[in-house]
Amino acid sequence: MQVRKSTEIRRQQIIDIIRNIISSKGIEHVTISEIAEEIGTTKGAIYRHFKSKRDILSLLIDDIEKTLMESINSAMVEKDPVQNLKNILLAQLILAKNRRKTSFVVIMGAMQFSDPIIRKKILQLIQKYLRKIEKLLLSSIELGLIKKDINPKTSAMVFMGLIQSTVTIWSYKNFNFVPQKMHSDLWNVYKQGIGV
């Protein structure tokens, strides 16, 4: 049982290292050698946990998906779908601040990886995310809380883009921001667009 715990801890360390490498140096620097150097171990130790770069990125994407979906689900506490959208926006900004260089920045970096299996996995994650946001927008339309003529698919992409672009800019400023202040500004822009 102790070996499994040690393996899980080491895999999480590796995930954290990979996130930092992608966000600070780029996807091309995610190599077994770079990971081993960053973690202070040998390449052989890394190969005990992963067979290839694909396996490493696949685990990273799984971790991002888990974190992202937990963030969304924990923010959806209201019966009002518009309020849930607002909560999700804040939760994602706080997540970006707390985890630094996570989720969207890492996903966009991993998209540069040419492996079709990794690209497909990332696309599935993005589509899963967009469907959750789209579902909230559709509920909002049905309840008459937002404009009926908005396109939910496009509005979901705008929502994601709003977060992605903000987090990308913050990553270049070393995440020096106050999520609550930025949330208010971003929400005001978005809610006008969907006609809250």
Coordinates of N, CA and C in Angstrom, one line a residue:
M1 N 0.8 -1.2 0.0 CA 0.0 0.0 0.0 C 0.9 1.3 0.0
Q2 N 2.0 1.2 0.7 CA 2.9 2.4 0.8 C 3.4 2.7 -0.6
V3 N 3.7 1.7 -1.4 CA 4.3 1.9 -2.8 C 3.3 2.7 -3.6
R4 N 2.0 2.4 -3.5 CA 1.0 3.1 -4.3 C 0.9 4.5 -3.9
K5 N 0.9 4.8 -2.6 CA 0.9 6.2 -2.2 C 2.1 7.0 -2.7
S6 N 3.2 6.3 -2.6 CA 4.5 7.0 -3.1 C 4.4 7.2 -4.6
T7 N 3.8 6.3 -5.4 CA 3.6 6.5 -6.8 C 2.7 7.6 -7.1
E8 N 1.6 7.7 -6.4 CA 0.6 8.8 -6.6 C 1.2 10.1 -6.3
I9 N 2.0 10.2 -5.2 CA 2.7 11.5 -4.8 C 3.7 11.9 -5.9
R10 N 4.4 10.9 -6.4 CA 5.4 11.2 -7.4 C 4.8 11.6 -8.7
R11 N 3.7 11.0 -9.1 CA 3.0 11.4 -10.3 C 2.4 12.8 -10.2
Q12 N 1.9 13.1 -9.0 CA 1.4 14.5 -8.8 C 2.6 15.5 -8.9
Q13 N 3.7 15.1 -8.3 CA 4.9 16.0 -8.4 C 5.2 16.2 -9.9
I14 N 5.2 15.2 -10.7 CA 5.5 15.3 -12.1 C 4.5 16.1 -12.8
I15 N 3.2 16.0 -12.5 CA 2.2 16.8 -13.1 C 2.5 18.3 -12.8
D16 N 2.8 18.6 -11.6 CA 3.1 20.0 -11.2 C 4.3 20.5 -11.9
I17 N 5.3 19.7 -12.1 CA 6.5 20.1 -12.8 C 6.2 20.4 -14.3
I18 N 5.4 19.5 -14.9 CA 5.0 19.7 -16.3 C 4.2 21.0 -16.5
R19 N 3.3 21.3 -15.6 CA 2.5 22.5 -15.7 C 3.5 23.7 -15.7
N20 N 4.4 23.7 -14.8 CA 5.4 24.8 -14.7 C 6.3 24.9 -16.0
I21 N 6.7 23.8 -16.5 CA 7.5 23.8 -17.7 C 6.7 24.4 -18.8
I22 N 5.5 23.9 -19.1 CA 4.7 24.3 -20.2 C 4.5 25.8 -20.1
S23 N 4.0 26.3 -18.9 CA 3.7 27.7 -18.8 C 4.9 28.6 -18.8
S24 N 6.0 28.2 -18.4 CA 7.2 29.1 -18.3 C 8.1 28.9 -19.5
K25 N 8.2 27.7 -20.1 CA 9.2 27.5 -21.2 C 8.5 27.1 -22.5
G26 N 7.3 26.5 -22.4 CA 6.7 26.0 -23.6 C 6.6 24.5 -23.7
I27 N 5.7 24.0 -24.5 CA 5.5 22.5 -24.6 C 6.8 21.8 -25.1
E28 N 7.5 22.5 -25.9 CA 8.7 21.8 -26.5 C 9.7 21.4 -25.4
H29 N 9.7 22.0 -24.3 CA 10.6 21.7 -23.2 C 10.1 20.6 -22.3
V30 N 8.9 20.1 -22.6 CA 8.4 18.9 -21.8 C 9.1 17.7 -22.3
T31 N 10.2 17.4 -21.7 CA 11.0 16.1 -22.1 C 11.3 15.4 -20.8
I32 N 11.6 14.1 -20.9 CA 11.9 13.3 -19.8 C 13.1 13.9 -19.1
S33 N 14.1 14.3 -19.8 CA 15.3 14.9 -19.2 C 15.0 16.2 -18.4
E34 N 14.1 17.1 -19.0 CA 13.8 18.3 -18.3 C 13.0 18.0 -17.0
I35 N 12.0 17.1 -17.1 CA 11.2 16.7 -16.0 C 12.1 16.2 -14.9
A36 N 13.0 15.2 -15.3 CA 13.9 14.6 -14.3 C 14.8 15.7 -13.6
E37 N 15.3 16.6 -14.4 CA 16.2 17.7 -13.9 C 15.4 18.6 -12.9
E38 N 14.2 18.9 -13.3 CA 13.4 19.8 -12.4 C 13.0 19.1 -11.1
I39 N 12.7 17.8 -11.2 CA 12.2 17.1 -10.0 C 13.4 16.6 -9.1
G40 N 14.6 16.6 -9.8 CA 15.8 16.2 -9.0 C 15.9 14.7 -9.0
T41 N 15.6 14.0 -10.1 CA 15.7 12.6 -10.1 C 16.3 12.1 -11.5
T42 N 16.3 10.9 -11.7 CA 16.9 10.3 -13.0 C 15.8 10.1 -14.0
K43 N 16.2 10.0 -15.3 CA 15.2 9.8 -16.3 C 14.6 8.4 -16.1
G44 N 15.3 7.5 -15.6 CA 14.8 6.1 -15.3 C 13.7 6.2 -14.3
A45 N 13.8 7.0 -13.3 CA 12.7 7.2 -12.3 C 11.5 7.7 -12.9
I46 N 11.6 8.6 -13.9 CA 10.4 9.1 -14.6 C 9.8 8.0 -15.4
Y47 N 10.6 7.2 -16.1 CA 10.1 6.2 -17.0 C 9.4 5.1 -16.2
R48 N 9.7 5.0 -14.9 CA 8.9 4.0 -14.1 C 7.4 4.4 -14.0
H49 N 7.2 5.7 -14.1 CA 5.8 6.2 -14.0 C 5.1 6.4 -15.4
F50 N 5.9 6.7 -16.4 CA 5.3 7.0 -17.7 C 6.2 6.3 -18.8
K51 N 5.5 5.9 -19.8 CA 6.1 5.2 -21.0 C 6.6 6.2 -22.0
S52 N 5.9 7.4 -22.1 CA 6.2 8.3 -23.2 C 5.7 9.7 -22.8
K53 N 6.0 10.7 -23.6 CA 5.5 12.0 -23.5 C 4.0 12.1 -23.6
R54 N 3.5 11.2 -24.4 CA 2.0 11.1 -24.6 C 1.4 10.7 -23.3
D55 N 1.9 9.8 -22.6 CA 1.4 9.3 -21.3 C 1.4 10.5 -20.3
I56 N 2.5 11.2 -20.3 CA 2.7 12.3 -19.4 C 1.6 13.4 -19.6
L57 N 1.5 13.8 -20.9 CA 0.5 14.8 -21.2 C -0.9 14.3 -21.0
S58 N -1.2 13.1 -21.2 CA -2.5 12.5 -21.0 C -2.9 12.6 -19.5
L59 N -1.9 12.2 -18.7 CA -2.2 12.3 -17.2 C -2.4 13.8 -16.8
L60 N -1.6 14.7 -17.4 CA -1.8 16.1 -17.1 C -3.2 16.6 -17.5
I61 N -3.6 16.2 -18.7 CA -4.9 16.6 -19.2 C -6.0 16.1 -18.3
D62 N -5.9 14.8 -17.8 CA -6.8 14.2 -16.9 C -6.9 15.0 -15.6
D63 N -5.7 15.4 -15.1 CA -5.7 16.2 -13.9 C -6.4 17.6 -14.1
I64 N -6.1 18.2 -15.2 CA -6.7 19.5 -15.5 C -8.2 19.4 -15.6
E65 N -8.7 18.3 -16.3 CA -10.1 18.1 -16.4 C -10.8 17.9 -15.0
K66 N -10.2 17.1 -14.2 CA -10.7 16.9 -12.8 C -10.8 18.2 -12.1
T67 N -9.7 19.0 -12.1 CA -9.7 20.3 -11.4 C -10.7 21.2 -11.9
L68 N -10.8 21.3 -13.3 CA -11.7 22.2 -13.9 C -13.2 21.9 -13.6
M69 N -13.5 20.6 -13.7 CA -14.9 20.2 -13.5 C -15.3 20.3 -12.0
E70 N -14.3 20.0 -11.1 CA -14.6 20.2 -9.7 C -14.9 21.7 -9.4
S71 N -14.1 22.6 -10.1 CA -14.3 24.0 -9.9 C -15.7 24.5 -10.4
I72 N -16.0 24.0 -11.5 CA -17.4 24.3 -12.1 C -18.5 23.8 -11.2
N73 N -18.4 22.5 -10.9 CA -19.5 21.9 -10.1 C -19.6 22.6 -8.7
S74 N -18.5 22.9 -8.1 CA -18.6 23.6 -6.8 C -19.2 25.0 -6.9
A75 N -19.0 25.6 -8.0 CA -19.5 27.0 -8.2 C -21.0 27.0 -8.6
M76 N -21.6 25.9 -9.0 CA -23.0 25.8 -9.4 C -23.9 25.4 -8.2
V77 N -24.1 26.4 -7.3 CA -24.8 26.2 -6.1 C -26.2 26.9 -6.1
E78 N -26.5 27.6 -7.1 CA -27.7 28.4 -7.2 C -28.7 27.7 -8.1
K79 N -30.0 28.0 -7.9 CA -31.0 27.6 -8.9 C -31.0 28.4 -10.1
D80 N -30.5 29.6 -10.0 CA -30.4 30.6 -11.1 C -29.2 30.3 -12.0
P81 N -29.4 29.9 -13.2 CA -28.3 29.6 -14.1 C -27.4 30.8 -14.4
V82 N -27.9 32.0 -14.4 CA -27.1 33.2 -14.7 C -26.2 33.4 -13.5
Q83 N -26.7 33.2 -12.3 CA -25.8 33.3 -11.1 C -24.7 32.3 -11.1
N84 N -25.1 31.1 -11.6 CA -24.1 30.0 -11.7 C -23.0 30.3 -12.7
L85 N -23.3 31.0 -13.8 CA -22.3 31.4 -14.7 C -21.4 32.4 -14.1
K86 N -22.0 33.4 -13.3 CA -21.2 34.4 -12.6 C -20.3 33.7 -11.6
N87 N -20.8 32.7 -10.9 CA -20.0 32.0 -9.9 C -18.9 31.2 -10.6
I88 N -19.1 30.6 -11.7 CA -18.1 29.8 -12.4 C -17.0 30.8 -12.9
L89 N -17.3 31.9 -13.4 CA -16.3 32.9 -13.8 C -15.4 33.2 -12.6
L90 N -16.0 33.6 -11.5 CA -15.1 33.9 -10.3 C -14.3 32.7 -9.9
A91 N -14.9 31.5 -9.8 CA -14.2 30.3 -9.4 C -13.0 30.0 -10.3
Q92 N -13.2 30.3 -11.6 CA -12.1 30.0 -12.5 C -11.0 31.0 -12.4
L93 N -11.3 32.3 -12.1 CA -10.3 33.3 -11.9 C -9.5 33.0 -10.6
I94 N -10.2 32.6 -9.5 CA -9.6 32.3 -8.3 C -8.7 31.0 -8.5
L95 N -9.2 30.0 -9.2 CA -8.4 28.9 -9.5 C -7.1 29.2 -10.2
A96 N -7.2 30.1 -11.2 CA -6.0 30.6 -11.9 C -5.0 31.3 -11.0
K97 N -5.5 32.1 -10.1 CA -4.7 32.8 -9.2 C -4.0 31.8 -8.2
N98 N -4.8 30.9 -7.7 CA -4.2 30.0 -6.7 C -3.3 28.9 -7.2
R99 N -3.7 28.4 -8.4 CA -2.8 27.3 -9.0 C -1.8 27.9 -9.9
R100 N -1.9 29.1 -10.3 CA -0.9 29.7 -11.2 C -0.7 28.9 -12.5
K101 N -0.8 29.5 -13.6 CA -0.4 28.9 -14.9 C -1.1 27.5 -15.0
T102 N -2.4 27.5 -14.8 CA -3.1 26.2 -14.8 C -4.1 26.2 -15.9
S103 N -4.7 25.1 -16.1 CA -5.8 24.8 -17.0 C -5.7 25.4 -18.4
F104 N -6.3 26.6 -18.6 CA -6.4 27.1 -20.0 C -5.0 27.4 -20.6
V105 N -4.1 27.9 -19.8 CA -2.7 28.2 -20.4 C -2.0 26.9 -20.7
V106 N -2.1 25.9 -19.8 CA -1.5 24.6 -20.0 C -2.2 23.9 -21.2
I107 N -3.5 24.0 -21.3 CA -4.2 23.3 -22.4 C -3.7 23.9 -23.7
M108 N -3.7 25.2 -23.8 CA -3.2 25.9 -25.0 C -1.8 25.5 -25.4
G109 N -1.0 25.4 -24.4 CA 0.4 24.9 -24.6 C 0.5 23.5 -25.1
A110 N -0.3 22.6 -24.5 CA -0.4 21.2 -24.9 C -1.0 21.1 -26.3
M111 N -1.8 22.0 -26.8 CA -2.4 21.9 -28.1 C -1.3 22.0 -29.2
Q112 N -0.2 22.6 -28.8 CA 0.9 22.7 -29.8 C 1.6 21.4 -30.1
F113 N 1.3 20.4 -29.2 CA 1.9 19.1 -29.3 C 1.2 18.4 -30.5
S114 N 1.9 17.9 -31.4 CA 1.3 17.4 -32.7 C 0.7 16.0 -32.6
D115 N 0.8 15.4 -31.4 CA 0.2 14.0 -31.3 C -1.3 14.1 -31.4
P116 N -1.9 13.4 -32.4 CA -3.3 13.4 -32.6 C -4.1 12.9 -31.5
I117 N -3.6 12.0 -30.7 CA -4.4 11.5 -29.5 C -4.5 12.5 -28.5
I118 N -3.4 13.2 -28.2 CA -3.4 14.3 -27.2 C -4.3 15.4 -27.7
R119 N -4.2 15.8 -28.9 CA -5.0 16.9 -29.5 C -6.5 16.5 -29.4
K120 N -6.8 15.3 -29.6 CA -8.2 14.8 -29.5 C -8.7 14.9 -28.1
K121 N -7.8 14.5 -27.2 CA -8.2 14.5 -25.7 C -8.4 15.9 -25.3
I122 N -7.6 16.8 -25.7 CA -7.8 18.2 -25.3 C -9.1 18.8 -25.9
L123 N -9.4 18.4 -27.2 CA -10.6 18.9 -27.8 C -11.8 18.4 -27.0
Q124 N -11.8 17.1 -26.6 CA -12.9 16.5 -25.8 C -13.1 17.3 -24.5
L125 N -12.0 17.7 -23.9 CA -12.1 18.4 -22.6 C -12.7 19.8 -22.9
I126 N -12.3 20.5 -23.9 CA -12.8 21.8 -24.2 C -14.3 21.7 -24.6
Q127 N -14.7 20.6 -25.3 CA -16.1 20.5 -25.7 C -16.9 20.2 -24.5
K128 N -16.4 19.4 -23.5 CA -17.1 19.1 -22.3 C -17.4 20.4 -21.5
Y129 N -16.3 21.2 -21.4 CA -16.4 22.5 -20.7 C -17.5 23.3 -21.4
L130 N -17.4 23.5 -22.7 CA -18.3 24.3 -23.5 C -19.8 23.8 -23.3
R131 N -20.0 22.5 -23.3 CA -21.3 22.0 -23.1 C -21.9 22.4 -21.8
K132 N -21.1 22.4 -20.7 CA -21.6 22.8 -19.4 C -22.0 24.2 -19.4
I133 N -21.2 25.1 -20.0 CA -21.6 26.5 -20.1 C -22.8 26.7 -21.0
E134 N -22.8 26.0 -22.1 CA -24.0 26.1 -23.0 C -25.3 25.7 -22.4
K135 N -25.2 24.6 -21.6 CA -26.4 24.2 -20.9 C -26.9 25.2 -19.9
L136 N -26.0 25.9 -19.2 CA -26.5 27.0 -18.4 C -27.1 28.2 -19.2
L137 N -26.5 28.4 -20.3 CA -27.1 29.5 -21.2 C -28.4 29.1 -21.7
L138 N -28.6 27.9 -22.1 CA -29.9 27.4 -22.6 C -31.0 27.5 -21.5
S139 N -30.6 27.1 -20.3 CA -31.5 27.2 -19.2 C -31.9 28.7 -18.9
S140 N -30.9 29.6 -19.0 CA -31.2 31.0 -18.8 C -32.1 31.5 -19.9
I141 N -32.0 31.1 -21.1 CA -32.9 31.5 -22.2 C -34.3 31.0 -21.9
E142 N -34.4 29.7 -21.6 CA -35.7 29.1 -21.3 C -36.4 29.9 -20.1
L143 N -35.7 30.3 -19.1 CA -36.3 31.0 -18.0 C -36.5 32.5 -18.3
G144 N -36.1 32.9 -19.4 CA -36.3 34.4 -19.8 C -35.3 35.3 -19.0
L145 N -34.2 34.8 -18.6 CA -33.2 35.5 -17.9 C -32.2 36.3 -18.7
I146 N -32.0 35.8 -20.0 CA -31.2 36.5 -20.9 C -31.9 36.6 -22.3
K147 N -31.2 37.3 -23.2 CA -31.8 37.5 -24.5 C -32.1 36.1 -25.2
K148 N -33.2 36.0 -25.8 CA -33.6 34.8 -26.5 C -32.9 34.6 -27.8
D149 N -32.4 35.7 -28.4 CA -31.7 35.5 -29.7 C -30.2 35.3 -29.7
I150 N -29.7 35.1 -28.5 CA -28.2 34.8 -28.4 C -28.0 33.4 -28.9
N151 N -26.8 33.1 -29.4 CA -26.4 31.8 -29.8 C -25.7 31.1 -28.6
P152 N -26.3 30.1 -28.0 CA -25.6 29.5 -26.8 C -24.2 29.0 -27.1
K153 N -24.0 28.3 -28.2 CA -22.7 27.8 -28.5 C -21.7 28.9 -28.6
T154 N -22.0 29.9 -29.3 CA -21.1 31.1 -29.5 C -20.8 31.8 -28.2
S155 N -21.9 31.9 -27.4 CA -21.8 32.6 -26.1 C -21.0 31.8 -25.1
A156 N -21.0 30.5 -25.2 CA -20.2 29.6 -24.4 C -18.7 29.8 -24.8
M157 N -18.4 29.8 -26.1 CA -17.1 30.1 -26.5 C -16.5 31.4 -26.1
V158 N -17.4 32.4 -26.1 CA -17.0 33.8 -25.7 C -16.7 33.7 -24.2
F159 N -17.5 33.0 -23.4 CA -17.2 32.8 -22.0 C -15.9 32.2 -21.7
M160 N -15.6 31.1 -22.4 CA -14.3 30.5 -22.2 C -13.2 31.4 -22.7
G161 N -13.4 32.1 -23.8 CA -12.3 33.0 -24.3 C -12.0 34.1 -23.4
L162 N -13.1 34.6 -22.7 CA -12.9 35.7 -21.7 C -12.0 35.2 -20.6
I163 N -12.2 34.0 -20.2 CA -11.3 33.5 -19.1 C -9.9 33.2 -19.6
Q164 N -9.9 32.5 -20.8 CA -8.6 32.1 -21.3 C -7.7 33.3 -21.6
S165 N -8.2 34.3 -22.3 CA -7.4 35.5 -22.6 C -7.0 36.2 -21.3
T166 N -7.8 36.3 -20.4 CA -7.5 37.0 -19.1 C -6.4 36.2 -18.4
V167 N -6.5 34.9 -18.3 CA -5.5 34.1 -17.6 C -4.2 34.2 -18.4
T168 N -4.2 34.2 -19.7 CA -3.0 34.2 -20.5 C -2.3 35.5 -20.2
I169 N -3.0 36.6 -20.2 CA -2.3 38.0 -19.9 C -1.8 38.0 -18.5
W170 N -2.5 37.4 -17.6 CA -2.0 37.4 -16.2 C -0.8 36.6 -16.1
S171 N -0.7 35.5 -16.9 CA 0.5 34.6 -16.8 C 1.8 35.4 -17.1
Y172 N 1.6 36.4 -18.0 CA 2.8 37.2 -18.4 C 3.1 38.3 -17.3
K173 N 2.1 38.5 -16.5 CA 2.3 39.5 -15.4 C 2.5 38.8 -14.0
N174 N 2.9 37.5 -14.1 CA 3.2 36.7 -12.9 C 2.0 36.6 -12.0
F175 N 0.8 36.6 -12.5 CA -0.4 36.4 -11.8 C -0.6 37.5 -10.7
N176 N -0.2 38.7 -11.0 CA -0.4 39.8 -10.0 C -1.7 40.5 -10.3
F177 N -2.8 39.9 -9.7 CA -4.1 40.5 -9.9 C -5.0 40.1 -8.7
V178 N -6.1 40.8 -8.6 CA -7.1 40.5 -7.6 C -8.3 39.9 -8.4
P179 N -8.6 38.6 -8.2 CA -9.7 37.9 -9.0 C -11.0 38.6 -8.8
Q180 N -11.4 39.0 -7.6 CA -12.7 39.6 -7.4 C -12.9 40.9 -8.2
K181 N -11.9 41.7 -8.3 CA -12.0 42.9 -9.0 C -12.1 42.7 -10.5
M182 N -11.3 41.8 -11.0 CA -11.3 41.5 -12.4 C -12.7 40.8 -12.8
H183 N -13.1 40.0 -11.8 CA -14.4 39.3 -12.0 C -15.5 40.2 -12.3
S184 N -15.6 41.3 -11.5 CA -16.7 42.3 -11.6 C -16.6 42.9 -13.0
D185 N -15.4 43.3 -13.4 CA -15.3 44.0 -14.7 C -15.7 43.0 -15.9
L186 N -15.2 41.8 -15.8 CA -15.4 40.8 -16.9 C -16.9 40.4 -16.9
W187 N -17.5 40.2 -15.7 CA -18.9 39.9 -15.6 C -19.8 41.0 -16.2
N188 N -19.5 42.2 -15.9 CA -20.3 43.3 -16.5 C -20.2 43.3 -18.0
V189 N -19.1 43.0 -18.6 CA -19.0 42.9 -20.1 C -19.8 41.8 -20.6
Y190 N -19.6 40.6 -20.0 CA -20.3 39.4 -20.5 C -21.8 39.5 -20.3
K191 N -22.3 40.0 -19.2 CA -23.7 40.0 -18.9 C -24.4 41.0 -19.9
Q192 N -23.7 42.0 -20.3 CA -24.3 42.9 -21.3 C -24.4 42.2 -22.6
G193 N -23.4 41.4 -22.9 CA -23.4 40.7 -24.2 C -24.6 39.7 -24.3
I194 N -24.9 39.0 -23.2 CA -26.0 38.0 -23.2 C -27.3 38.6 -22.8
G195 N -27.3 39.9 -22.4 CA -28.5 40.6 -22.1 C -29.2 40.1 -20.8
V196 N -28.4 40.1 -19.8 CA -28.9 39.7 -18.5 C -29.9 40.8 -18.0

